[in-house]
Coordinates of C-alpha atoms in Angstrom, one line a residue:
M1 CA -13.3 -1.4 -7.1
R2 CA -12.0 -3.1 -10.2
R3 CA -13.3 -6.6 -10.8
V4 CA -11.5 -9.2 -13.1
T5 CA -13.3 -12.3 -13.9
A6 CA -11.4 -15.4 -15.4
A7 CA -11.3 -15.9 -19.1
P8 CA -9.4 -18.6 -21.4
L9 CA -6.8 -17.6 -23.5
V10 CA -8.3 -16.9 -26.9
A11 CA -5.7 -16.4 -29.7
A12 CA -7.7 -14.4 -32.0
A13 CA -7.9 -11.5 -29.2
L14 CA -4.4 -12.0 -28.5
G15 CA -2.9 -12.1 -31.7
A16 CA 0.7 -12.8 -31.5
V17 CA 1.5 -10.8 -28.5
L18 CA 1.1 -13.8 -26.1
T19 CA 3.4 -16.8 -26.2
A20 CA 3.2 -19.6 -23.7
T21 CA 5.2 -19.9 -20.4
P22 CA 5.8 -23.3 -18.9
A23 CA 3.0 -23.1 -16.1
Q24 CA 3.3 -24.3 -12.5
A25 CA 0.3 -26.3 -11.2
H26 CA -1.5 -25.6 -8.1
G27 CA -4.3 -27.9 -7.3
G28 CA -4.3 -29.2 -10.8
R29 CA -4.8 -25.8 -12.4
P30 CA -2.0 -24.1 -14.6
L31 CA -0.7 -20.8 -13.2
G32 CA 0.6 -19.6 -16.4
I33 CA -0.5 -17.2 -19.5
E34 CA -3.5 -20.1 -20.2
N35 CA -5.4 -18.0 -17.5
C36 CA -4.9 -14.4 -19.3
T37 CA -6.7 -12.3 -22.0
A38 CA -4.9 -9.3 -23.5
S39 CA -5.7 -7.0 -20.6
A40 CA -6.4 -9.4 -17.6
C41 CA -5.3 -12.5 -15.7
H42 CA -7.3 -14.5 -13.2
F43 CA -5.6 -17.3 -11.3
D44 CA -7.9 -19.5 -9.0
V45 CA -5.8 -19.7 -5.9
P46 CA -6.5 -19.7 -2.3
P47 CA -5.5 -16.7 0.0
G48 CA -1.7 -16.6 0.5
T49 CA 1.4 -14.9 -0.9
Y50 CA 2.5 -15.4 -4.6
D51 CA 5.4 -14.6 -6.7
V52 CA 4.6 -13.3 -10.1
T53 CA 7.2 -13.1 -13.0
V54 CA 6.1 -11.2 -16.1
R55 CA 7.8 -11.1 -19.4
L56 CA 6.5 -7.7 -21.3
G57 CA 7.0 -6.8 -24.8
G58 CA 6.4 -7.7 -28.4
A59 CA 6.9 -6.7 -31.9
A60 CA 6.0 -3.1 -31.7
A61 CA 7.0 -1.0 -28.8
S62 CA 5.2 -1.4 -25.6
S63 CA 4.5 0.2 -22.2
T64 CA 2.9 -2.0 -19.6
R65 CA 1.6 -1.2 -16.0
V66 CA 0.4 -4.2 -13.6
T67 CA -2.3 -3.3 -10.9
G68 CA -4.1 -6.1 -9.1
E69 CA -6.8 -7.1 -6.7
T70 CA -8.4 -3.8 -5.3
R71 CA -6.6 -1.3 -7.4
R72 CA -3.1 -2.1 -6.1
S73 CA -0.2 -0.9 -8.2
L74 CA 2.2 -3.9 -8.5
L75 CA 4.6 -2.9 -11.2
P76 CA 5.1 0.5 -12.5
E77 CA 4.7 1.4 -16.2
T78 CA 7.5 -0.5 -18.0
A79 CA 8.7 0.7 -21.4
V80 CA 10.2 -2.1 -23.8
P81 CA 11.7 -1.2 -27.4
A82 CA 10.0 -3.1 -30.4
G83 CA 11.0 -6.5 -30.8
E84 CA 12.4 -7.0 -27.1
Q85 CA 11.3 -8.5 -24.1
V86 CA 12.0 -7.7 -20.3
T87 CA 11.4 -9.9 -17.3
R88 CA 10.0 -8.4 -14.1
S89 CA 8.8 -10.0 -10.6
F90 CA 7.0 -8.9 -7.7
T91 CA 5.1 -10.8 -4.6
V92 CA 1.7 -10.2 -4.0
D93 CA -0.6 -10.8 -1.1
V94 CA -3.9 -12.4 -1.6
R95 CA -6.5 -12.3 1.2
T96 CA -10.2 -12.0 1.7
P97 CA -11.4 -9.4 1.9
E98 CA -9.2 -8.3 -0.9
G99 CA -9.4 -4.7 0.0
E100 CA -10.3 -3.0 3.4
P101 CA -10.9 -5.3 6.3
T102 CA -14.3 -4.3 6.8
G103 CA -15.3 -4.2 3.2
P104 CA -16.6 -6.7 0.8
D105 CA -14.9 -10.1 0.1
G106 CA -14.1 -9.2 -3.4
T107 CA -13.3 -11.8 -6.0
P108 CA -11.7 -15.0 -5.0
G109 CA -8.1 -15.8 -6.1
L110 CA -5.6 -13.4 -7.7
D111 CA -6.7 -11.0 -10.3
L112 CA -4.3 -8.7 -12.2
A113 CA -5.0 -5.9 -14.9
L114 CA -2.7 -5.1 -17.6
D115 CA -2.7 -1.4 -18.8
G116 CA -0.4 1.4 -19.6
S117 CA -0.1 3.4 -22.9
A118 CA 0.6 0.2 -24.8
P119 CA 0.3 -3.1 -22.8
A120 CA 1.9 -6.2 -24.0
L121 CA 2.3 -9.2 -21.9
A122 CA 4.6 -12.1 -23.3
G123 CA 4.5 -14.5 -20.6
I124 CA 3.5 -15.0 -16.9
R125 CA 4.3 -17.4 -14.2
V126 CA 2.7 -17.4 -10.8
T127 CA 4.1 -19.7 -8.0
P128 CA 3.4 -19.5 -4.1
A129 CA 6.1 -17.5 -2.5
R130 CA 8.7 -19.3 -0.3
H131 CA 9.5 -17.5 2.8
P132 CA 8.3 -14.3 1.7
R133 CA 8.8 -11.1 4.1
R134 CA 5.7 -9.2 4.6
I135 CA 5.2 -5.3 5.1
I136 CA 1.9 -5.4 7.3
L137 CA 0.0 -1.9 7.1
I138 CA -2.3 -0.9 9.9
G139 CA -3.8 2.3 9.2
D140 CA -6.7 4.5 8.3
S141 CA -8.2 6.0 4.8
T142 CA -4.9 7.6 4.1
V143 CA -3.2 4.3 3.8
C144 CA -5.8 1.6 2.8
D145 CA -6.6 0.0 -0.5
Q146 CA -9.5 2.4 -1.8
P147 CA -11.9 0.7 -3.6
A148 CA -12.8 3.4 -6.2
D149 CA -11.3 6.2 -8.0
P150 CA -10.1 9.0 -7.6
Y151 CA -9.2 7.9 -4.1
S152 CA -6.1 5.9 -3.3
G153 CA -4.2 5.1 -0.1
W154 CA -0.2 5.3 -0.1
G155 CA -0.3 1.5 1.1
Q156 CA -2.1 0.9 -2.2
Q157 CA 0.8 2.4 -4.2
L158 CA 3.7 1.0 -2.1
P159 CA 3.8 -2.7 -3.7
Q160 CA 5.3 -1.0 -7.1
Y161 CA 8.5 0.0 -5.3
L162 CA 9.1 -3.6 -4.0
R163 CA 10.6 -6.6 -5.7
K164 CA 10.2 -10.3 -5.7
G165 CA 10.4 -11.6 -1.9
L166 CA 9.0 -8.4 -0.3
A167 CA 5.0 -8.1 -0.2
V168 CA 2.6 -5.6 1.3
A169 CA -0.4 -6.7 3.3
N170 CA -2.4 -3.7 3.7
H171 CA -4.7 -4.0 6.7
A172 CA -5.7 -0.4 6.7
D173 CA -9.3 0.6 6.9
S174 CA -11.1 3.5 6.6
G175 CA -12.4 5.7 9.5
E176 CA -10.4 3.9 12.0
S177 CA -8.8 5.4 14.9
T178 CA -6.2 3.5 17.5
V179 CA -9.4 3.1 19.5
T180 CA -11.5 1.5 16.9
Y181 CA -8.8 -0.6 15.5
L182 CA -7.9 -2.1 18.6
Q183 CA -11.7 -2.9 19.4
N184 CA -12.7 -4.5 16.2
A185 CA -12.1 -8.0 15.8
R186 CA -12.0 -7.9 11.9
L187 CA -9.0 -5.6 12.5
W188 CA -6.5 -6.0 15.4
G189 CA -8.1 -9.2 16.4
T190 CA -7.5 -10.6 12.9
V191 CA -4.3 -8.9 12.0
Q192 CA -2.3 -9.8 15.1
P193 CA -2.4 -13.5 14.7
L194 CA -1.3 -13.2 11.3
I195 CA 2.0 -11.5 12.4
R196 CA 5.0 -13.8 11.8
P197 CA 8.6 -13.3 12.9
G198 CA 10.3 -11.1 10.5
D199 CA 7.2 -9.2 9.4
L200 CA 7.5 -5.5 9.4
V201 CA 4.5 -3.9 10.8
L202 CA 3.8 -0.2 10.0
V203 CA 1.3 1.6 12.0
Q204 CA -0.1 5.1 11.0
L205 CA -3.2 5.9 13.0
A206 CA -4.1 9.6 14.0
H207 CA -6.4 11.2 11.5
N208 CA -9.5 9.8 13.3
D209 CA -8.3 9.9 16.8
K210 CA -10.0 13.4 17.0
T211 CA -11.5 12.8 20.5
T212 CA -8.7 10.5 21.9
D213 CA -7.0 11.9 25.1
E214 CA -3.4 11.9 25.3
A215 CA -3.0 9.0 27.8
T216 CA -5.4 6.9 25.9
Y217 CA -3.6 7.6 22.5
R218 CA -0.1 6.9 23.9
A219 CA -1.6 3.7 25.7
N220 CA -3.0 2.3 22.3
L221 CA 0.0 2.9 20.4
E222 CA 2.0 1.0 23.0
T223 CA -0.5 -1.7 22.9
L224 CA -0.1 -2.1 19.3
V225 CA 3.8 -2.2 19.6
A226 CA 3.6 -4.7 22.2
G227 CA 1.4 -6.9 20.3
V228 CA 3.4 -6.8 17.1
R229 CA 6.6 -7.7 19.5
E230 CA 4.5 -10.5 20.9
K231 CA 4.2 -12.4 17.6
G232 CA 8.0 -11.8 16.7
G233 CA 7.1 -8.9 14.1
E234 CA 9.1 -5.6 13.9
P235 CA 6.8 -2.7 14.7
V236 CA 7.3 0.7 12.7
L237 CA 5.5 3.9 14.0
V238 CA 4.4 6.4 11.1
T239 CA 3.5 9.8 11.9
P240 CA 0.5 10.8 9.6
I241 CA 0.5 12.7 6.4
V242 CA -0.4 16.1 6.5
R243 CA -3.5 17.7 5.6
R244 CA -3.4 20.2 3.0
W245 CA -4.3 23.3 5.1
F246 CA -2.0 26.3 4.2
N247 CA -1.5 29.3 6.4
A248 CA -1.5 32.9 4.9
D249 CA 2.3 32.6 4.5
G250 CA 2.4 29.3 2.7
T251 CA 3.1 27.1 5.4
L252 CA 1.4 24.2 7.3
N253 CA 2.0 25.1 10.8
N254 CA -1.4 24.8 12.0
T255 CA -3.3 22.5 14.1
T256 CA -5.5 21.2 11.2
A257 CA -2.7 20.4 8.8
L258 CA -0.2 18.9 11.6
L259 CA -3.0 16.5 13.3
V260 CA -3.5 18.2 16.7
N261 CA -7.0 17.2 17.9
G262 CA -9.6 19.3 19.4
L263 CA -8.4 18.3 22.9
G264 CA -4.9 19.7 22.1
V265 CA -3.3 16.2 21.4
D266 CA -0.3 16.5 19.2
H267 CA -0.6 13.2 17.4
P268 CA 2.9 13.3 15.7
A269 CA 4.6 14.3 18.7
V270 CA 3.1 11.5 20.8
I271 CA 4.0 9.0 18.1
R272 CA 7.7 10.4 17.9
S273 CA 7.8 10.1 22.0
V274 CA 6.4 6.6 22.0
A275 CA 9.0 5.3 19.5
A276 CA 11.9 7.1 21.1
A277 CA 10.7 5.5 24.5
G278 CA 10.1 2.1 23.2
H279 CA 13.3 2.0 20.7
V280 CA 10.9 1.7 17.7
P281 CA 11.8 2.6 14.4
L282 CA 10.2 5.9 13.4
I283 CA 9.2 7.1 9.8
D284 CA 8.4 10.6 10.2
L285 CA 5.6 11.0 7.3
T286 CA 4.4 14.0 8.7
A287 CA 7.7 16.0 8.5
R288 CA 8.3 14.6 4.8
T289 CA 4.9 15.0 3.4
K290 CA 4.7 18.7 5.2
A291 CA 8.1 19.7 3.3
L292 CA 7.0 18.1 0.1
V293 CA 3.3 20.0 0.0
E294 CA 4.9 23.3 1.3
S295 CA 7.4 23.1 -1.6
L296 CA 4.7 22.4 -4.2
G297 CA 2.8 25.3 -2.8
V298 CA -0.8 26.2 -2.7
E299 CA -1.4 25.4 -6.4
G300 CA 0.9 22.5 -7.1
S301 CA -0.1 20.6 -4.1
K302 CA -3.7 20.4 -5.1
A303 CA -3.2 17.5 -7.4
V304 CA -1.6 15.6 -4.5
Y305 CA -4.8 15.5 -2.8
L306 CA -8.3 15.5 -4.2
Y307 CA -9.0 19.1 -4.1
N308 CA -9.8 19.5 -7.6
E309 CA -12.1 16.6 -7.6
K310 CA -13.6 16.9 -4.2
R311 CA -12.2 19.9 -2.4
D312 CA -10.8 17.3 -0.1
N313 CA -7.5 18.1 1.6
T314 CA -6.9 15.2 3.7
H315 CA -7.2 12.1 1.0
T316 CA -4.8 11.6 -1.7
S317 CA -5.2 11.2 -5.4
V318 CA -3.3 8.1 -7.0
H319 CA -0.6 10.9 -8.0
G320 CA -0.4 11.9 -4.4
A321 CA -0.4 8.3 -2.9
T322 CA 2.2 7.6 -5.4
L323 CA 4.5 10.2 -4.0
Y324 CA 3.7 9.6 -0.4
A325 CA 4.5 5.8 -0.7
G326 CA 7.9 6.7 -2.4
L327 CA 8.6 8.6 0.5
V328 CA 7.9 5.6 2.8
R329 CA 10.2 3.6 0.5
D330 CA 13.0 6.1 1.1
E331 CA 12.5 5.7 4.6
L332 CA 12.3 2.0 4.8
L333 CA 15.7 2.2 3.0
A334 CA 17.2 4.8 5.4
L335 CA 16.2 3.0 8.4
H336 CA 17.8 -0.3 6.8
L337 CA 14.4 -1.9 7.5
V338 CA 14.6 -3.4 3.8
P339 CA 17.5 -4.3 1.6
E340 CA 18.3 -2.4 -1.2
G341 CA 17.8 -5.3 -3.6
K342 CA 14.3 -5.8 -2.5
V343 CA 13.4 -2.1 -3.6
R344 CA 12.8 -0.2 -6.9
V345 CA 14.4 3.2 -6.9
G346 CA 14.3 5.8 -9.7

Protein backbone atom coordinates (compact mmCIF):
# COMPACT_ATOMS: atom_id res chain seq x y z
CA MET A 1 0.00 0.00 0.00
CA ARG A 2 1.38 3.36 -0.98
CA ARG A 3 1.77 5.66 1.99
CA VAL A 4 2.52 9.33 1.43
CA THR A 5 3.57 11.64 4.24
CA ALA A 6 3.15 15.37 4.45
CA ALA A 7 6.09 17.50 3.37
CA PRO A 8 6.66 21.26 3.03
CA LEU A 9 7.24 22.79 -0.35
CA VAL A 10 10.99 22.90 -0.92
CA ALA A 11 11.93 25.21 -3.79
CA ALA A 12 15.27 23.55 -4.36
CA ALA A 13 13.59 20.19 -4.86
CA LEU A 14 10.88 21.45 -7.15
CA GLY A 15 12.82 23.94 -9.24
CA ALA A 16 10.60 26.06 -11.44
CA VAL A 17 7.98 23.37 -12.04
CA LEU A 18 5.56 24.45 -9.31
CA THR A 19 3.91 27.84 -9.02
CA ALA A 20 1.63 28.89 -6.21
CA THR A 21 -2.13 28.61 -6.53
CA PRO A 22 -4.46 30.55 -4.23
CA ALA A 23 -5.27 28.13 -1.44
CA GLN A 24 -8.59 27.53 0.26
CA ALA A 25 -8.46 27.26 4.02
CA HIS A 26 -9.90 24.34 5.95
CA GLY A 27 -9.51 24.58 9.68
CA GLY A 28 -6.84 27.23 9.17
CA ARG A 29 -4.68 25.01 6.95
CA PRO A 30 -3.98 25.84 3.32
CA LEU A 31 -5.25 23.40 0.72
CA GLY A 32 -2.87 24.34 -2.05
CA ILE A 33 0.50 23.50 -3.49
CA GLU A 34 2.25 24.36 -0.24
CA ASN A 35 1.31 20.81 0.77
CA CYS A 36 3.17 19.19 -2.13
CA THR A 37 6.58 17.93 -3.11
CA ALA A 38 7.55 17.14 -6.69
CA SER A 39 6.01 13.67 -6.44
CA ALA A 40 3.34 13.79 -3.73
CA CYS A 41 0.81 15.92 -1.87
CA HIS A 42 -0.67 15.52 1.59
CA PHE A 43 -3.72 17.44 2.78
CA ASP A 44 -4.64 17.29 6.45
CA VAL A 45 -8.42 17.00 6.04
CA PRO A 46 -11.05 14.94 7.84
CA PRO A 47 -13.02 12.16 6.10
CA GLY A 48 -15.35 13.52 3.45
CA THR A 49 -15.61 14.19 -0.26
CA TYR A 50 -13.24 16.69 -1.89
CA ASP A 51 -12.89 18.37 -5.24
CA VAL A 52 -9.33 18.47 -6.57
CA THR A 53 -8.24 20.74 -9.41
CA VAL A 54 -4.73 20.35 -10.81
CA ARG A 55 -2.76 22.40 -13.33
CA LEU A 56 -0.33 20.21 -15.22
CA GLY A 57 2.63 21.19 -17.38
CA GLY A 58 5.90 23.09 -17.36
CA ALA A 59 8.75 24.38 -19.49
CA ALA A 60 9.44 20.89 -20.87
CA ALA A 61 6.97 18.41 -22.34
CA SER A 62 5.31 16.47 -19.52
CA SER A 63 3.05 13.51 -18.85
CA THR A 64 1.42 13.20 -15.44
CA ARG A 65 -0.82 10.66 -13.74
CA VAL A 66 -2.47 11.14 -10.35
CA THR A 67 -3.21 8.34 -7.91
CA GLY A 68 -4.36 8.65 -4.32
CA GLU A 69 -5.11 6.99 -1.03
CA THR A 70 -4.87 3.21 -1.43
CA ARG A 71 -3.56 3.07 -5.01
CA ARG A 72 -6.70 4.56 -6.55
CA SER A 73 -6.33 5.86 -10.10
CA LEU A 74 -7.79 9.36 -9.97
CA LEU A 75 -6.54 10.95 -13.20
CA PRO A 76 -5.22 9.07 -16.25
CA GLU A 77 -1.80 9.96 -17.60
CA THR A 78 -2.13 13.36 -19.26
CA ALA A 79 0.41 14.65 -21.79
CA VAL A 80 1.10 18.40 -22.03
CA PRO A 81 3.35 20.01 -24.69
CA ALA A 82 6.38 22.03 -23.61
CA GLY A 83 5.53 25.50 -22.36
CA GLU A 84 1.82 24.75 -21.96
CA GLN A 85 -0.50 23.92 -19.07
CA VAL A 86 -3.84 22.13 -18.79
CA THR A 87 -6.36 22.01 -15.95
CA ARG A 88 -8.11 18.86 -14.84
CA SER A 89 -10.54 18.23 -11.97
CA PHE A 90 -11.85 15.21 -10.11
CA THR A 91 -13.68 14.41 -6.88
CA VAL A 92 -12.22 12.01 -4.32
CA ASP A 93 -13.64 10.12 -1.35
CA VAL A 94 -11.56 10.33 1.84
CA ARG A 95 -12.46 7.78 4.50
CA THR A 96 -11.16 5.65 7.35
CA PRO A 97 -10.16 2.90 6.67
CA GLU A 98 -8.90 4.41 3.43
CA GLY A 99 -8.88 1.10 1.55
CA GLU A 100 -10.73 -2.12 2.30
CA PRO A 101 -13.29 -1.66 5.11
CA THR A 102 -11.79 -4.48 7.21
CA GLY A 103 -8.21 -3.38 6.51
CA PRO A 104 -5.89 -0.96 8.33
CA ASP A 105 -6.93 2.66 8.82
CA GLY A 106 -4.15 3.99 6.56
CA THR A 107 -2.86 7.54 6.60
CA PRO A 108 -5.20 10.29 7.88
CA GLY A 109 -6.10 12.99 5.39
CA LEU A 110 -5.88 13.04 1.61
CA ASP A 111 -2.72 11.68 -0.02
CA LEU A 112 -2.00 12.07 -3.72
CA ALA A 113 0.92 10.67 -5.71
CA LEU A 114 2.21 12.16 -8.97
CA ASP A 115 3.79 9.85 -11.49
CA GLY A 116 3.78 9.15 -15.20
CA SER A 117 6.62 9.29 -17.72
CA ALA A 118 7.42 12.96 -16.97
CA PRO A 119 5.25 14.35 -14.16
CA ALA A 120 4.86 18.11 -13.79
CA LEU A 121 2.43 19.71 -11.35
CA ALA A 122 2.05 23.47 -11.78
CA GLY A 123 -0.74 24.04 -9.28
CA ILE A 124 -3.37 22.32 -7.16
CA ARG A 125 -6.47 23.32 -5.23
CA VAL A 126 -8.49 21.11 -2.86
CA THR A 127 -11.90 22.13 -1.53
CA PRO A 128 -14.78 20.29 0.17
CA ALA A 129 -17.15 19.06 -2.53
CA ARG A 130 -20.59 20.62 -2.62
CA HIS A 131 -23.45 18.21 -3.23
CA PRO A 132 -21.32 15.50 -4.88
CA ARG A 133 -22.95 12.41 -6.28
CA ARG A 134 -21.34 9.18 -5.16
CA ILE A 135 -20.97 5.75 -6.70
CA ILE A 136 -20.80 3.42 -3.71
CA LEU A 137 -19.33 0.00 -4.44
CA ILE A 138 -20.23 -3.20 -2.58
CA GLY A 139 -18.19 -6.17 -3.68
CA ASP A 140 -15.31 -8.57 -3.20
CA SER A 141 -11.60 -8.71 -4.04
CA THR A 142 -12.23 -8.27 -7.76
CA VAL A 143 -13.76 -4.86 -7.00
CA CYS A 144 -11.93 -3.54 -3.93
CA ASP A 145 -9.06 -1.08 -3.44
CA GLN A 146 -6.29 -3.67 -3.34
CA PRO A 147 -3.44 -2.62 -1.00
CA ALA A 148 -0.46 -3.88 -3.00
CA ASP A 149 0.83 -4.68 -6.47
CA PRO A 150 0.25 -6.57 -8.66
CA TYR A 151 -3.39 -6.78 -7.62
CA SER A 152 -6.10 -4.28 -8.52
CA GLY A 153 -9.89 -4.33 -8.32
CA TRP A 154 -11.94 -2.66 -11.05
CA GLY A 155 -13.39 -0.29 -8.46
CA GLN A 156 -9.86 0.95 -7.79
CA GLN A 157 -9.53 2.04 -11.42
CA LEU A 158 -13.03 3.46 -11.91
CA PRO A 159 -12.34 6.98 -10.50
CA GLN A 160 -10.02 7.89 -13.41
CA TYR A 161 -13.03 7.71 -15.75
CA LEU A 162 -15.06 10.24 -13.74
CA ARG A 163 -15.00 14.03 -13.65
CA LYS A 164 -15.53 16.55 -10.87
CA GLY A 165 -18.83 16.10 -9.07
CA LEU A 166 -18.91 12.30 -9.22
CA ALA A 167 -16.91 10.30 -6.66
CA VAL A 168 -16.32 6.59 -6.05
CA ALA A 169 -16.69 5.34 -2.48
CA ASN A 170 -15.31 1.81 -2.71
CA HIS A 171 -16.55 -0.32 0.18
CA ALA A 172 -15.75 -3.65 -1.49
CA ASP A 173 -13.77 -6.06 0.67
CA SER A 174 -11.67 -9.13 -0.11
CA GLY A 175 -13.17 -12.54 0.58
CA GLU A 176 -16.75 -11.41 1.08
CA SER A 177 -19.92 -13.18 -0.01
CA THR A 178 -23.48 -11.92 0.17
CA VAL A 179 -23.72 -13.77 3.51
CA THR A 180 -20.62 -12.29 5.14
CA TYR A 181 -21.14 -8.79 3.74
CA LEU A 182 -24.58 -8.56 5.33
CA GLN A 183 -23.40 -10.06 8.62
CA ASN A 184 -20.32 -7.90 9.20
CA ALA A 185 -20.96 -4.65 11.06
CA ARG A 186 -17.91 -3.08 9.37
CA LEU A 187 -19.47 -3.79 5.98
CA TRP A 188 -23.22 -3.52 5.40
CA GLY A 189 -23.83 -2.28 8.96
CA THR A 190 -21.48 0.64 8.24
CA VAL A 191 -22.22 1.24 4.57
CA GLN A 192 -26.02 1.37 4.65
CA PRO A 193 -26.18 4.36 7.06
CA LEU A 194 -23.79 6.25 4.76
CA ILE A 195 -26.09 6.02 1.73
CA ARG A 196 -27.67 9.34 0.77
CA PRO A 197 -30.52 10.08 -1.65
CA GLY A 198 -29.15 10.14 -5.19
CA ASP A 199 -26.20 7.81 -4.52
CA LEU A 200 -25.67 4.98 -6.97
CA VAL A 201 -24.86 1.73 -5.15
CA LEU A 202 -23.27 -0.95 -7.34
CA VAL A 203 -23.40 -4.48 -5.92
CA GLN A 204 -21.13 -7.25 -7.26
CA LEU A 205 -20.99 -10.21 -4.90
CA ALA A 206 -20.71 -13.79 -6.17
CA HIS A 207 -17.13 -15.07 -6.25
CA ASN A 208 -17.21 -16.14 -2.60
CA ASP A 209 -20.77 -17.45 -2.47
CA LYS A 210 -19.38 -20.92 -3.17
CA THR A 211 -21.61 -22.66 -0.62
CA THR A 212 -24.62 -20.32 -0.70
CA ASP A 213 -27.82 -21.98 -1.86
CA GLU A 214 -29.97 -20.26 -4.46
CA ALA A 215 -32.79 -19.20 -2.14
CA THR A 216 -30.35 -17.60 0.30
CA TYR A 217 -28.37 -15.93 -2.45
CA ARG A 218 -31.51 -14.47 -3.99
CA ALA A 219 -32.81 -13.29 -0.62
CA ASN A 220 -29.48 -11.64 0.22
CA LEU A 221 -29.47 -9.69 -3.04
CA GLU A 222 -33.05 -8.59 -2.40
CA THR A 223 -32.07 -7.47 1.10
CA LEU A 224 -29.24 -5.33 -0.28
CA VAL A 225 -31.52 -3.79 -2.92
CA ALA A 226 -34.21 -2.99 -0.36
CA GLY A 227 -31.65 -1.54 2.06
CA VAL A 228 -30.25 0.80 -0.58
CA ARG A 229 -33.72 2.00 -1.56
CA GLU A 230 -34.66 2.51 2.08
CA LYS A 231 -31.95 5.19 2.28
CA GLY A 232 -32.95 6.85 -0.99
CA GLY A 233 -30.08 5.39 -3.02
CA GLU A 234 -30.36 3.75 -6.42
CA PRO A 235 -29.22 0.12 -6.43
CA VAL A 236 -27.46 -1.32 -9.48
CA LEU A 237 -26.82 -5.05 -9.64
CA VAL A 238 -23.60 -6.15 -11.32
CA THR A 239 -22.94 -9.68 -12.48
CA PRO A 240 -19.42 -10.89 -11.55
CA ILE A 241 -16.37 -10.69 -13.78
CA VAL A 242 -15.55 -14.05 -15.36
CA ARG A 243 -12.71 -16.29 -14.27
CA ARG A 244 -10.11 -16.91 -16.96
CA TRP A 245 -10.87 -20.60 -17.42
CA PHE A 246 -10.92 -21.68 -21.04
CA ASN A 247 -12.46 -24.71 -22.66
CA ALA A 248 -10.51 -26.56 -25.33
CA ASP A 249 -12.43 -24.66 -28.01
CA GLY A 250 -11.31 -21.25 -26.68
CA THR A 251 -14.61 -20.37 -25.00
CA LEU A 252 -15.44 -19.71 -21.35
CA ASN A 253 -18.62 -21.76 -21.31
CA ASN A 254 -17.94 -23.71 -18.12
CA THR A 255 -19.08 -23.48 -14.52
CA THR A 256 -15.75 -22.23 -13.17
CA ALA A 257 -15.47 -19.36 -15.63
CA LEU A 258 -19.12 -18.36 -15.40
CA LEU A 259 -19.52 -18.46 -11.61
CA VAL A 260 -21.76 -21.46 -11.09
CA ASN A 261 -21.05 -22.71 -7.57
CA GLY A 262 -20.72 -26.24 -6.22
CA LEU A 263 -24.43 -26.40 -5.46
CA GLY A 264 -25.25 -25.60 -9.07
CA VAL A 265 -26.28 -22.00 -8.34
CA ASP A 266 -25.77 -19.89 -11.47
CA HIS A 267 -24.89 -16.59 -9.83
CA PRO A 268 -25.14 -14.37 -12.92
CA ALA A 269 -28.52 -15.90 -13.81
CA VAL A 270 -29.88 -15.26 -10.31
CA ILE A 271 -28.61 -11.67 -10.38
CA ARG A 272 -30.30 -11.08 -13.73
CA SER A 273 -33.53 -12.56 -12.36
CA VAL A 274 -33.49 -10.41 -9.21
CA ALA A 275 -32.78 -7.30 -11.29
CA ALA A 276 -35.66 -8.02 -13.66
CA ALA A 277 -38.13 -8.85 -10.88
CA GLY A 278 -37.20 -5.81 -8.81
CA HIS A 279 -36.83 -3.34 -11.69
CA VAL A 280 -33.18 -2.81 -10.75
CA PRO A 281 -30.67 -1.53 -13.31
CA LEU A 282 -28.32 -4.34 -14.35
CA ILE A 283 -24.70 -4.20 -15.49
CA ASP A 284 -24.01 -7.59 -17.03
CA LEU A 285 -20.30 -7.59 -16.41
CA THR A 286 -20.18 -11.38 -16.80
CA ALA A 287 -21.29 -11.09 -20.41
CA ARG A 288 -19.04 -8.10 -21.12
CA THR A 289 -15.90 -9.62 -19.59
CA LYS A 290 -16.59 -13.00 -21.19
CA ALA A 291 -16.70 -11.39 -24.63
CA LEU A 292 -13.51 -9.43 -23.98
CA VAL A 293 -11.51 -12.36 -22.60
CA GLU A 294 -12.59 -14.67 -25.41
CA SER A 295 -11.66 -12.02 -27.98
CA LEU A 296 -8.16 -11.77 -26.47
CA GLY A 297 -7.73 -15.54 -26.43
CA VAL A 298 -5.76 -17.84 -24.17
CA GLU A 299 -2.48 -15.93 -24.47
CA GLY A 300 -3.71 -12.37 -24.81
CA SER A 301 -5.95 -12.62 -21.77
CA LYS A 302 -3.11 -13.59 -19.43
CA ALA A 303 -2.17 -9.92 -18.98
CA VAL A 304 -5.73 -9.07 -17.89
CA TYR A 305 -5.45 -11.39 -14.91
CA LEU A 306 -2.48 -12.29 -12.73
CA TYR A 307 -1.67 -15.48 -14.57
CA ASN A 308 1.91 -14.51 -15.38
CA GLU A 309 2.66 -13.28 -11.87
CA LYS A 310 0.61 -15.62 -9.66
CA ARG A 311 -0.99 -18.24 -11.94
CA ASP A 312 -4.16 -16.47 -10.81
CA ASN A 313 -7.16 -16.59 -13.16
CA THR A 314 -9.58 -14.76 -10.86
CA HIS A 315 -7.90 -11.51 -9.79
CA THR A 316 -7.02 -8.78 -12.24
CA SER A 317 -3.86 -6.81 -12.90
CA VAL A 318 -3.91 -3.02 -13.02
CA HIS A 319 -4.23 -3.36 -16.79
CA GLY A 320 -7.15 -5.78 -16.51
CA ALA A 321 -8.90 -3.81 -13.78
CA THR A 322 -8.62 -0.68 -15.92
CA LEU A 323 -10.20 -2.47 -18.88
CA TYR A 324 -13.02 -3.78 -16.70
CA ALA A 325 -13.59 -0.38 -15.08
CA GLY A 326 -13.95 0.98 -18.60
CA LEU A 327 -16.69 -1.56 -19.25
CA VAL A 328 -18.50 -0.43 -16.10
CA ARG A 329 -18.14 3.19 -17.24
CA ASP A 330 -19.64 2.28 -20.63
CA GLU A 331 -22.60 0.52 -18.99
CA LEU A 332 -23.28 3.43 -16.61
CA LEU A 333 -23.51 5.68 -19.65
CA ALA A 334 -25.62 3.24 -21.68
CA LEU A 335 -28.09 2.91 -18.79
CA HIS A 336 -28.18 6.71 -18.38
CA LEU A 337 -27.19 6.35 -14.74
CA VAL A 338 -24.58 9.10 -15.02
CA PRO A 339 -24.51 12.14 -17.31
CA GLU A 340 -22.04 12.16 -20.18
CA GLY A 341 -20.46 15.39 -18.93
CA LYS A 342 -19.32 13.65 -15.73
CA VAL A 343 -17.47 10.83 -17.49
CA ARG A 344 -14.12 10.67 -19.29
CA VAL A 345 -14.22 8.73 -22.54
CA GLY A 346 -11.55 7.69 -25.00
